[in-house]
Amino acid sequence: KKKKKKKKKKSHRHEFAILGPSVNLAARLMCSNYNPGILVDESVRKMASKRYDFFSLPPVKAKGYEGLVPIFEPKHVIERQWSKISSFVGREVEVKLIVDIAKHMLRRKEKSKSKLVLVQAHSGLGKSSLAMHIIEKISCIRVSSRRNIIIKKNVCTEYEEHFPFGVFRQIIRDILIEREHDAGYGSDSSLSTDGLDDGLTHNTSDTLHLESLQDLCAELNYSEELVNSVAENMLGLKPSGSSFKDEEKKLEPVDAVDLVSDIFLKCMSGNNFVFLALDDTQWMDSLSWKVVERIMDLGVNFMIICLSRPLTRNRDEGFLTTLQEEVKNSHHPRFFCLSLLPFSKNDVKNLLGAAFECDPSKIEENICDHLYETTGGMPYFTQEIISNLIKKDLIELKKSGSIGWRSELSKEVNIYSNVNDLLLHRLDDFKSEGRSLLQLCAVLGFEFSLSELLSVQCRGRRRKPKQVKEIQGILNRAVNERILLEISQGGSSYKRKGDNLSSQILRSEENEVCEKFYTFTHSIWLNCVLGTMLEDWKRDLHKTVASVLEIQGYGDLKDLKSANRLFGHWKYANNLMKAGELALKLGTYFHSLLLIREASDVCLEAIQMWKDVYPIKKEGVDIAGMSKTLIDSIAPDEIDLLARLHVAVARMGDGKETRIFYRKAYIILTQSPSAANMKDRRVFFAVISGLFVCVKNGLCEDRGLSVESLAKTFVEQAEIHGDPVHIARALSMESLAFASLGKFEDAIASQKKLEKIYSADELSKGIILEYASDRAAQNYGYSVTWYELLGHYEECDRQIKYILEEIMPMMPIQNVHNSLIILCPILWVLMDKQKSQEAETIFVTYVYDRFYEVYGKNSTTYYFSMYKPLRTLFLLAGEDEDRQKEEKYTSKQNYQSIENWVFSDRFDSIKEYISITMRPYGKDPHSILAEICYYLAVVQGQDKTRQKKLLHKGFELAQRSISKTKDDPGIECAYHRGKKILKKIQNVVGNLPHDNERDIGSIHARLELEHELISLEDISVFVNRVVKTSKDKFQSHDKTYSAGMFMATNIQSWEMLGQNERGLMYAIVDRHVMIDQVVALLEHRLSLALDAQVRKPRLSCEAKAELRAYVTCIESLYNQVEYHSFQHIVHAIISMNKLIEMVVNSQLIRESIIEEEVYYTHFLMIFSVLIHDVAHTGMSNKILLDQNHAFVGKYGCVSTAETLSIDLSINILFHNEFSKIKCAILPTIHHKIKFGKVIFSSILCTDIASSDRMKMCKMRFDTLKDTLDNSQHDMQPKKEVCGPQLCKLVSFKENFHKFSFLSDEELETYHSELVCTQETLKSMVLTESLMQTADIAHTMQDWKNFLKWNYRLYKELMNCHRQGFMHNPSQHWSQGEIGFFEGYVIPLATRTEFCFRNAPLKLVKLANNNLRRWRIQGDAVTKLFILGVENQEAEEDVLRKCFSLSHSVGDLN
């Protein structure tokens, strides 16, 4: 029985058969034509995922499964550049560094900040091999530590450079697929299909991904609208149903970056360590860089390794630069940069040992030497040579056990001189058909599909099975030769999996062919194959490829990567028209996604094509940066395209790029002979219109262009064309040209002509299509301002009514920029009429609400930065109007948040281009901000302190507005409104109690002083205001405080003055502290001078209070310029005080100045520094003379600014309100004479731009030096009279009389004291040396001090340049500073050290240090200066960048 039972069990074999759903799935996959070899399901993938990576393929339907089944393919042993390394040698230092960083991050108990490693090396030096070896090491750590370690990797390609999230698309898709598998997405049977061959399509797969993405983003609180927009426009997830694209809503790139990075961070957050490897990042797009940056900022326990060729252009927008700066100042850096060098000889030997599987010591030295000399240590070349040696059996094992050349070979074995020779030799082994096919592969690109290759090879003809078989045979051989790699259907880019075009090509044929994908094993192979082709043949192949791809729809922008590839083929085919047109399409599409940089780059690349095809020959003539031959020879349609490309870049660029490219387009159109034959002349209108806006807004510096000439040209072209759209734009341009010149009557006349032809219903859409905005409708808004200026108030009201009733309803709601321009003049008129609430309603209805309705809260537009100021102004003004109507009105608003905003740094950070373009609308943005301060101050009736701060801030802003709008007839309305708000502030200030307020007088004082002539009556009013409001309230500090402040200057070293914030004496922004500093020094110096007098008088409290009031007056007279400001004066005063302390015991001082006058002279030197730049306008004496400024008429053409400073300062000192301090300073006639001598000689010598004055100073010094050298031991001063050419003190007689120092009788009586003697000469040389040194002390101090004040001087001169007063200083700034040091600073330092020979001065050494450092860094610093001004960067940011350059120079001190 037992035996029978056993037999029965053996006979039932079916119990051990393989049955069930898994078998059905396996059979289904095996029968599929798309089976590449091995396919697995989810369970196998999970079990093997620790050791293997898998490609995700579209899910399939199989018997026994309720829903779709996810399937995967294990990656090939060699997959793209992420190849599994069989043997790895060298790079021990780099590997250890990176692995140690990873281990350190894993060992830490607390979470670590993300780390970024940038590995840079040229092609063939083993970047990818290094990365794969590190990945293997980290994989081993993952297994041994049993920690959750995730490894993600991807490769960038050339065609993804302009491709949004090109490198992160596949990573995000992989994350979504993993999430789908874990969550069971796709189980709905309604999504299943009938078989693998007709299985799940790309769109269905995208629908699954989109569903997963939406659920994930819902957890992250992202709106469905944003998710859908990012998915379709930037991640390439095309839903199966209708598109989510909304033409009226634009996606902000920053939102897309946040979403993509948040998805990655969330899905990776549950792991102990995440390693992200990105190869070929020289092609990585800017948005992917932004994602990397955000991962670095927000992620923890992330390690990112970027492998790149040396970066030739920076697409990371400063991210890497910022990280590099952090490294210099951090003990725990987040960034590491490695550069790979060629192998050493020992590395080559180890590589040979690994290849022959032997001990490297057994390799004979002659093989190593020969191989190393031939390859130069280049790893890839070395590997190829070794493979060739093995293949040809050139190496043998010797009897001695060593490995060397075969004995029958000659000693000199030819193993090729370079890698190209070797590769070409291997290519020669192919037949001509094989080489031609590989050439076609190279033209297709680094990656290509079999379907693409067949399509181009057959050129649309029916493919024969034999032909396909031959092609596949050649490809298989190339794979065996390691020229090509066959990669999975997934490839390195997800686009390959769902490439419908390719799949359709294969399925459309009678003989179905399995799709395959290939890549070159190395870029060296690609370049080598391309190098075997003649340029003409290469161009023809590119043309053929482009034609086939275009037929397949690659130019329809359905797939950006495909479109980029097509653009590249047309480009390399030298088909400028096709490439240019596609570049415009791509640029327009990128611009619609607000990818401005990508849009501009693709158009610039197209423009560069023309330059490359027609290069400018040496010493040749160029037109707008292009060859004259090109401009003279190309056809009308080519000129049209070239101009349109320039216009596209201009519209996408910033202010600088805009004016440059509009100007270039204009030159091309006007210089090209074929432009006259252009049938479609619309590009003329776009160019002239854009250039007109640049010139009108002051953005174009070309003096050959004017608004009048451009308007005239435009009108002529529009009349030729005859289209009312362009005629309407022409008339609006003409009227704007008249208005910019102040010819408002003529502007109104042109507006009347426009009104006869313009109809918003008929023309508005056409104008917007051509010019982006309805320029004609905008002109209606401008005309409101013109009617107002002319006093035609009824016409003004009529125009406002017409605009609101007829024009605004016809304007497209998405063009809020256009609507704001039309409405701005109306808003200001309504506010003038006390109808602020009506103005607010109009603004909110047509601009504010529409913007947020169309674009959402995270978007932006040109004038978006003004939305909050406008809304706030209307709110406050409306509140004030209600308050005036109701006597007992009580505000219901809480203005705390508005006040916090007003006092923040963001409040007045308005870009200059915003101000320039808004002024013609009737109001300057700074005036708007000033008015906000005014209304806030009005409602702050209880808090007087905050009220006064608001008024002070409002005053500063209003003054800035007036200075920017003054003397420009085109923006006269903005000027008058600025003056109006200034007057309002003045009236409120006049009615305030001024308890404990130091600066109310200065507010009044600055109202009319800037750039104006000031009479004695003005000065009297000015002084009375200051003294009346503050004299009695000034609390003078006691002598102890003044002495303490004085001693603080001695603590600081000369070179570090102004930097040590722990000391009391440093130049800061707070005017109260600066006034305290100056008053303390003057009090102390004057007290010492009084103590030295025989009677020893004391400085009374009244005199101290007057001194403080006087310094306050002087401070108020300093304008808000960049360099010649009160801050500069304080730094110069501190420097002078320090100089005096260092030279006080100098031998020449004791010999030149009578002992009792030493302390008085010290006081006068400090006083001279205080007043020497009073009322400086920021313009040099030369500019004042060139501009025929009013100051020149009053003070003469020599040392105009210096004479102005003396005039104002002395007249104020001699005012009756300062009688006590004047008597303390000028007690006797001798003191008056001494005062006059020092003041005039020291202040006038600061006019270093006057060559005559500088020659005189040098002549006086040389005379004194010769005298001292000749006399040697005889150092006693002599009463010898010096020549008048040395010391023109006779002219002092006129000045003494002019500035009320002495009467005629006193001058006659004390004439002898005005004669130039040897004693007078010494004293003058000493005071001049000290004064000139203190004035430019920063050049002889620390490097940081020098850069700080040098940058401020640069900004001041740039302001003059912008106003057209001087040439651009940027061009020669670096070399100019070198000349200034060599020609003035170092000679001055030398003279000063000679005058005070036994003083501890280091002026020459410090000046030379700064000069040496400037020679090294001057060009780089100048570039940072230029960028800082152009981008309106904060001064601290610019200087921080400049200081960071110092690290690369070392200590030069």
mmCIF file of N, CA and C in Angstrom, residues 163 169 232-233 236 238 245 501 549-550 552-567 581-593 602:
data_model
loop_
_atom_site.group_PDB
_atom_site.id
_atom_site.type_symbol
_atom_site.label_atom_id
_atom_site.label_comp_id
_atom_site.label_asym_id
_atom_site.label_seq_id
_atom_site.Cartn_x
_atom_site.Cartn_y
_atom_site.Cartn_z
ATOM 1 N N PHE A 163 15.851 73.290 -21.774
ATOM 2 C CA PHE A 163 14.712 72.399 -21.547
ATOM 3 C C PHE A 163 14.317 72.500 -20.078
ATOM 4 N N ARG A 169 13.154 65.916 -14.845
ATOM 5 C CA ARG A 169 11.916 65.321 -15.351
ATOM 6 C C ARG A 169 11.886 63.823 -15.082
ATOM 7 N N GLU A 232 1.997 70.068 -17.258
ATOM 8 C CA GLU A 232 1.896 70.100 -18.717
ATOM 9 C C GLU A 232 2.995 70.928 -19.355
ATOM 10 N N ASN A 233 3.266 72.100 -18.814
ATOM 11 C CA ASN A 233 4.186 73.030 -19.467
ATOM 12 C C ASN A 233 5.647 72.764 -19.169
ATOM 13 N N GLY A 236 6.150 67.977 -18.873
ATOM 14 C CA GLY A 236 5.814 67.196 -20.057
ATOM 15 C C GLY A 236 4.788 66.119 -19.831
ATOM 16 N N LYS A 238 1.408 65.038 -20.399
ATOM 17 C CA LYS A 238 0.266 65.395 -21.230
ATOM 18 C C LYS A 238 -0.938 64.546 -20.836
ATOM 19 N N LYS A 245 -3.794 74.081 -20.381
ATOM 20 C CA LYS A 245 -3.162 75.367 -20.673
ATOM 21 C C LYS A 245 -4.200 76.474 -20.702
ATOM 22 N N LEU A 501 6.027 59.461 -31.856
ATOM 23 C CA LEU A 501 6.441 59.618 -33.250
ATOM 24 C C LEU A 501 7.273 58.420 -33.682
ATOM 25 N N LEU A 549 12.770 65.058 -39.568
ATOM 26 C CA LEU A 549 12.198 65.356 -38.254
ATOM 27 C C LEU A 549 11.077 66.391 -38.360
ATOM 28 N N GLU A 550 11.228 67.326 -39.262
ATOM 29 C CA GLU A 550 10.192 68.349 -39.434
ATOM 30 C C GLU A 550 8.900 67.717 -39.951
ATOM 31 N N GLN A 552 7.944 64.778 -39.343
ATOM 32 C CA GLN A 552 7.378 64.019 -38.232
ATOM 33 C C GLN A 552 6.771 64.916 -37.151
ATOM 34 N N GLY A 553 6.875 66.233 -37.324
ATOM 35 C CA GLY A 553 6.211 67.143 -36.391
ATOM 36 C C GLY A 553 7.079 67.628 -35.254
ATOM 37 N N TYR A 554 8.395 67.484 -35.357
ATOM 38 C CA TYR A 554 9.273 67.922 -34.273
ATOM 39 C C TYR A 554 9.269 69.437 -34.080
ATOM 40 N N GLY A 555 8.837 70.178 -35.090
ATOM 41 C CA GLY A 555 8.831 71.629 -34.979
ATOM 42 C C GLY A 555 7.541 72.201 -34.444
ATOM 43 N N ASP A 556 6.611 71.332 -34.004
ATOM 44 C CA ASP A 556 5.318 71.807 -33.524
ATOM 45 C C ASP A 556 5.327 72.169 -32.051
ATOM 46 N N LEU A 557 6.475 72.050 -31.386
ATOM 47 C CA LEU A 557 6.644 72.380 -29.970
ATOM 48 C C LEU A 557 5.819 71.484 -29.048
ATOM 49 N N LYS A 558 5.392 70.317 -29.588
ATOM 50 C CA LYS A 558 4.708 69.380 -28.711
ATOM 51 C C LYS A 558 5.684 68.781 -27.716
ATOM 52 N N ASP A 559 6.934 68.690 -28.128
ATOM 53 C CA ASP A 559 7.992 68.186 -27.261
ATOM 54 C C ASP A 559 9.173 69.142 -27.402
ATOM 55 N N LEU A 560 9.496 69.848 -26.312
ATOM 56 C CA LEU A 560 10.537 70.871 -26.388
ATOM 57 C C LEU A 560 11.900 70.274 -26.721
ATOM 58 N N LYS A 561 12.176 69.094 -26.189
ATOM 59 C CA LYS A 561 13.470 68.484 -26.466
ATOM 60 C C LYS A 561 13.606 68.164 -27.945
ATOM 61 N N SER A 562 12.536 67.649 -28.541
ATOM 62 C CA SER A 562 12.564 67.353 -29.971
ATOM 63 C C SER A 562 12.704 68.628 -30.786
ATOM 64 N N ALA A 563 12.001 69.677 -30.358
ATOM 65 C CA ALA A 563 12.107 70.953 -31.062
ATOM 66 C C ALA A 563 13.520 71.512 -30.965
ATOM 67 N N ASN A 564 14.141 71.353 -29.811
ATOM 68 C CA ASN A 564 15.527 71.807 -29.662
ATOM 69 C C ASN A 564 16.467 71.028 -30.559
ATOM 70 N N ARG A 565 16.205 69.733 -30.696
ATOM 71 C CA ARG A 565 17.033 68.921 -31.588
ATOM 72 C C ARG A 565 16.871 69.388 -33.027
ATOM 73 N N LEU A 566 15.643 69.658 -33.423
ATOM 74 C CA LEU A 566 15.398 70.123 -34.789
ATOM 75 C C LEU A 566 16.104 71.457 -35.026
ATOM 76 N N PHE A 567 16.038 72.346 -34.047
ATOM 77 C CA PHE A 567 16.738 73.633 -34.172
ATOM 78 C C PHE A 567 18.233 73.410 -34.374
ATOM 79 N N GLU A 581 13.563 80.930 -37.707
ATOM 80 C CA GLU A 581 12.115 80.898 -37.483
ATOM 81 C C GLU A 581 11.769 79.992 -36.303
ATOM 82 N N LEU A 582 12.440 78.839 -36.223
ATOM 83 C CA LEU A 582 12.167 77.934 -35.108
ATOM 84 C C LEU A 582 12.643 78.544 -33.789
ATOM 85 N N ALA A 583 13.758 79.267 -33.832
ATOM 86 C CA ALA A 583 14.239 79.940 -32.622
ATOM 87 C C ALA A 583 13.223 80.965 -32.128
ATOM 88 N N LEU A 584 12.608 81.691 -33.061
ATOM 89 C CA LEU A 584 11.567 82.648 -32.666
ATOM 90 C C LEU A 584 10.379 81.940 -32.025
ATOM 91 N N LYS A 585 9.989 80.789 -32.584
ATOM 92 C CA LYS A 585 8.874 80.039 -32.011
ATOM 93 C C LYS A 585 9.220 79.550 -30.605
ATOM 94 N N LEU A 586 10.441 79.020 -30.457
ATOM 95 C CA LEU A 586 10.860 78.548 -29.144
ATOM 96 C C LEU A 586 10.947 79.697 -28.150
ATOM 97 N N GLY A 587 11.517 80.815 -28.613
ATOM 98 C CA GLY A 587 11.634 81.979 -27.734
ATOM 99 C C GLY A 587 10.278 82.482 -27.276
ATOM 100 N N THR A 588 9.326 82.520 -28.208
ATOM 101 C CA THR A 588 7.972 82.963 -27.857
ATOM 102 C C THR A 588 7.334 82.019 -26.855
ATOM 103 N N TYR A 589 7.557 80.718 -27.054
ATOM 104 C CA TYR A 589 6.964 79.739 -26.137
ATOM 105 C C TYR A 589 7.599 79.862 -24.747
ATOM 106 N N PHE A 590 8.931 79.947 -24.697
ATOM 107 C CA PHE A 590 9.599 80.115 -23.407
ATOM 108 C C PHE A 590 9.135 81.394 -22.717
ATOM 109 N N HIS A 591 8.979 82.447 -23.497
ATOM 110 C CA HIS A 591 8.549 83.724 -22.927
ATOM 111 C C HIS A 591 7.140 83.609 -22.356
ATOM 112 N N SER A 592 6.289 82.816 -23.001
ATOM 113 C CA SER A 592 4.930 82.641 -22.484
ATOM 114 C C SER A 592 4.937 81.922 -21.144
ATOM 115 N N LEU A 593 6.001 81.142 -20.880
ATOM 116 C CA LEU A 593 6.157 80.477 -19.586
ATOM 117 C C LEU A 593 6.970 81.319 -18.611
ATOM 118 N N VAL A 602 17.926 81.356 -26.688
ATOM 119 C CA VAL A 602 17.712 80.656 -27.956
ATOM 120 C C VAL A 602 17.717 81.637 -29.121
#
